[in-house]
Amino acid sequence: MTEPVATLIPDFDLSARNTLALRARSRFGIAVSDADALGALFDLAAQMALPVRVLGGGSNVVLAPEFDGITALMALKGKRVVAEDENGILIEAAAGETWHDLVAWTIEQGLGGIENLALIPGTVGAAPVQNIGAYGAELADHFASLVAYDRQTGAQRSFERAQCAFAYRDSVFKHEPDRYVVLSVRLLLPRAWVPNLNFAGLSDLADAGEPNPRTVMERVIALRSSKLPDWRVHPNAGSFFQNPIVAQSAANVVLAEFPTAPNFPQAEGKVKLSAGWLIEKSGLKGFRMGPVGMSERHALVVVNYGGAEQGDVAALAGHVKETVKARFGVELHEEPVFL
């Protein structure tokens, strides 16, 4: 096996490898295109006394200006149909595949199931970490298993659905961010497809005729494109704050003033509120602070207007959280990870 030292790139520029386009550099960078080389890479890093972080599409991170370590870019590729039976169609995709490309590929194969998750930026490997979700669907809905590299044992390990502890924008991998590197993901898609139209903007598809996975995907793409700024034009990390899940008493404070505020009942008597709505009602839609600001199109999106660094984003996020807390008494939590 070839040692990875020859492919380490010094003073690696990451400014074009994160969707917020933050100015960021790493002492070394390397593309991981062979899962079997990971062990050698981590051994090398240990010899050099350098930390290693793994980066996918850079769509859910807020990078620091300098990282004194090795940034490993996930570049594992490949997607295939693994098996078919009465339970459905099992597909597999490597961690470095672009998530939306996987969704589009399933449609091309005549398969439905993950079309509601179209156009979510990032890689397949990052998808289970935060249990990506949109338009009434989550990755966990069709998750079968994954294979990850365990940095503690130096071996590959398989995870079944129950072992992943999926929850709203959460998983076991999010709680141990420096231990597991996702290598591949398997999804079980239904043989008898039923459209998931239980979300505003999708329900009318049933009235227009028989929907199919492609028409649902196209509608989701249209909805996301109309609401969220394109990160390639206006650098951003998508939804920056999680929708808060609060006690009924906290929700009642909001609903007493705004009876029609978006609210969704959850388990254990809790209520999910809309972070974007709270931010907008706090007067922060379009608010700018230096080179960053909350999008004028969607109050939940932080936009880099040019030349921003991690500290600028952190300052804006702190201001938003403080303002919403003062206005509504609700705590907001960031979705992207600060690295």
mmCIF file of C-alpha atoms in Angstrom, residues 133-255:
data_model
loop_
_atom_site.group_PDB
_atom_site.id
_atom_site.type_symbol
_atom_site.label_atom_id
_atom_site.label_comp_id
_atom_site.label_asym_id
_atom_site.label_seq_id
_atom_site.Cartn_x
_atom_site.Cartn_y
_atom_site.Cartn_z
ATOM 1 C CA GLY A 133 -34.186 15.981 6.409
ATOM 2 C CA ALA A 134 -36.472 18.178 4.335
ATOM 3 C CA TYR A 135 -40.047 18.361 3.068
ATOM 4 C CA GLY A 136 -41.423 15.844 5.525
ATOM 5 C CA ALA A 137 -38.708 13.225 5.068
ATOM 6 C CA GLU A 138 -35.478 12.168 6.781
ATOM 7 C CA LEU A 139 -32.569 9.992 5.757
ATOM 8 C CA ALA A 140 -33.492 7.613 8.598
ATOM 9 C CA ASP A 141 -36.774 6.809 6.822
ATOM 10 C CA HIS A 142 -34.932 4.625 4.289
ATOM 11 C CA PHE A 143 -31.618 3.979 6.009
ATOM 12 C CA ALA A 144 -30.450 0.351 6.047
ATOM 13 C CA SER A 145 -26.832 0.383 7.213
ATOM 14 C CA LEU A 146 -23.436 1.998 6.783
ATOM 15 C CA VAL A 147 -19.762 1.141 7.041
ATOM 16 C CA ALA A 148 -17.432 3.447 8.951
ATOM 17 C CA TYR A 149 -13.759 3.491 9.846
ATOM 18 C CA ASP A 150 -13.284 3.464 13.609
ATOM 19 C CA ARG A 151 -10.295 5.636 14.500
ATOM 20 C CA GLN A 152 -10.064 4.060 17.958
ATOM 21 C CA THR A 153 -9.686 0.486 16.735
ATOM 22 C CA GLY A 154 -8.266 1.113 13.273
ATOM 23 C CA ALA A 155 -10.881 -1.223 11.769
ATOM 24 C CA GLN A 156 -14.008 -0.873 9.668
ATOM 25 C CA ARG A 157 -17.332 -1.328 11.434
ATOM 26 C CA SER A 158 -20.888 -1.813 10.188
ATOM 27 C CA PHE A 159 -23.825 0.039 11.731
ATOM 28 C CA GLU A 160 -27.433 -1.065 11.455
ATOM 29 C CA ARG A 161 -30.213 1.503 11.780
ATOM 30 C CA ALA A 162 -30.837 0.933 15.494
ATOM 31 C CA GLN A 163 -27.156 1.463 16.284
ATOM 32 C CA CYS A 164 -27.129 4.931 14.713
ATOM 33 C CA ALA A 165 -29.495 6.501 17.292
ATOM 34 C CA PHE A 166 -31.125 8.702 14.681
ATOM 35 C CA ALA A 167 -33.141 11.661 15.913
ATOM 36 C CA TYR A 168 -34.006 15.125 14.593
ATOM 37 C CA ARG A 169 -30.770 16.304 12.935
ATOM 38 C CA ASP A 170 -28.877 13.928 15.157
ATOM 39 C CA SER A 171 -27.081 10.569 15.279
ATOM 40 C CA VAL A 172 -24.459 8.708 17.279
ATOM 41 C CA PHE A 173 -21.838 9.983 14.830
ATOM 42 C CA LYS A 174 -22.585 13.575 15.736
ATOM 43 C CA HIS A 175 -21.817 12.811 19.373
ATOM 44 C CA GLU A 176 -18.470 11.171 18.534
ATOM 45 C CA PRO A 177 -17.280 13.429 15.709
ATOM 46 C CA ASP A 178 -13.609 12.470 15.940
ATOM 47 C CA ARG A 179 -14.106 8.707 16.078
ATOM 48 C CA TYR A 180 -15.942 7.457 12.983
ATOM 49 C CA VAL A 181 -15.350 8.172 9.297
ATOM 50 C CA VAL A 182 -18.328 7.084 7.207
ATOM 51 C CA LEU A 183 -17.182 5.130 4.145
ATOM 52 C CA SER A 184 -20.437 3.983 2.510
ATOM 53 C CA VAL A 185 -24.181 4.088 3.105
ATOM 54 C CA ARG A 186 -26.928 1.634 2.187
ATOM 55 C CA LEU A 187 -30.551 2.656 1.723
ATOM 56 C CA LEU A 188 -33.603 0.437 1.323
ATOM 57 C CA LEU A 189 -35.983 1.939 -1.214
ATOM 58 C CA PRO A 190 -39.594 0.728 -1.399
ATOM 59 C CA ARG A 191 -40.751 -1.590 -4.144
ATOM 60 C CA ALA A 192 -44.278 -0.148 -3.873
ATOM 61 C CA TRP A 193 -43.610 3.599 -3.912
ATOM 62 C CA VAL A 194 -46.027 5.924 -2.120
ATOM 63 C CA PRO A 195 -45.477 9.690 -2.539
ATOM 64 C CA ASN A 196 -44.746 11.708 0.585
ATOM 65 C CA LEU A 197 -46.739 14.871 -0.047
ATOM 66 C CA ASN A 198 -47.433 15.866 3.559
ATOM 67 C CA PHE A 199 -45.688 19.200 3.285
ATOM 68 C CA ALA A 200 -46.685 22.650 2.091
ATOM 69 C CA GLY A 201 -45.918 23.026 -1.590
ATOM 70 C CA LEU A 202 -46.184 19.308 -2.338
ATOM 71 C CA SER A 203 -49.770 18.430 -1.442
ATOM 72 C CA ASP A 204 -51.216 19.884 -4.647
ATOM 73 C CA LEU A 205 -49.259 17.378 -6.746
ATOM 74 C CA ALA A 206 -51.892 14.774 -5.939
ATOM 75 C CA ASP A 207 -54.596 17.056 -7.361
ATOM 76 C CA ALA A 208 -52.681 17.510 -10.611
ATOM 77 C CA GLY A 209 -52.695 13.811 -11.457
ATOM 78 C CA GLU A 210 -50.685 10.740 -10.570
ATOM 79 C CA PRO A 211 -47.360 11.993 -9.136
ATOM 80 C CA ASN A 212 -44.193 9.976 -9.626
ATOM 81 C CA PRO A 213 -40.747 10.189 -8.015
ATOM 82 C CA ARG A 214 -39.454 12.486 -10.756
ATOM 83 C CA THR A 215 -42.300 15.001 -10.474
ATOM 84 C CA VAL A 216 -41.875 15.087 -6.695
ATOM 85 C CA MET A 217 -38.123 15.612 -7.029
ATOM 86 C CA GLU A 218 -38.616 18.383 -9.560
ATOM 87 C CA ARG A 219 -41.109 20.137 -7.293
ATOM 88 C CA VAL A 220 -38.722 19.881 -4.328
ATOM 89 C CA ILE A 221 -35.916 21.336 -6.442
ATOM 90 C CA ALA A 222 -38.187 24.197 -7.511
ATOM 91 C CA LEU A 223 -39.263 24.888 -3.931
ATOM 92 C CA ARG A 224 -35.732 24.863 -2.541
ATOM 93 C CA SER A 225 -34.469 27.036 -5.403
ATOM 94 C CA SER A 226 -37.240 29.590 -4.842
ATOM 95 C CA LYS A 227 -36.669 29.850 -1.085
ATOM 96 C CA LEU A 228 -32.978 29.296 -0.449
ATOM 97 C CA PRO A 229 -30.151 31.317 -2.008
ATOM 98 C CA ASP A 230 -27.809 29.303 -4.222
ATOM 99 C CA TRP A 231 -24.549 28.826 -2.280
ATOM 100 C CA ARG A 232 -22.602 29.044 -5.543
ATOM 101 C CA VAL A 233 -23.892 32.603 -6.039
ATOM 102 C CA HIS A 234 -24.412 33.711 -2.428
ATOM 103 C CA PRO A 235 -22.117 31.579 -0.235
ATOM 104 C CA ASN A 236 -24.051 29.979 2.634
ATOM 105 C CA ALA A 237 -24.364 26.799 4.677
ATOM 106 C CA GLY A 238 -28.090 26.276 4.194
ATOM 107 C CA SER A 239 -30.329 26.352 7.254
ATOM 108 C CA PHE A 240 -28.033 27.695 9.950
ATOM 109 C CA PHE A 241 -30.167 26.997 13.019
ATOM 110 C CA GLN A 242 -32.117 23.912 14.010
ATOM 111 C CA ASN A 243 -35.845 24.267 14.529
ATOM 112 C CA PRO A 244 -36.095 24.379 18.345
ATOM 113 C CA ILE A 245 -38.074 21.687 20.153
ATOM 114 C CA VAL A 246 -39.446 23.220 23.325
ATOM 115 C CA ALA A 247 -41.791 22.466 26.194
ATOM 116 C CA GLN A 248 -45.470 23.229 25.611
ATOM 117 C CA SER A 249 -45.244 26.055 28.151
ATOM 118 C CA ALA A 250 -42.499 27.762 26.120
ATOM 119 C CA ALA A 251 -44.489 27.319 22.909
ATOM 120 C CA ASN A 252 -47.537 28.823 24.623
ATOM 121 C CA VAL A 253 -45.600 32.041 25.232
ATOM 122 C CA VAL A 254 -45.051 32.396 21.499
ATOM 123 C CA LEU A 255 -48.564 31.288 20.533
#
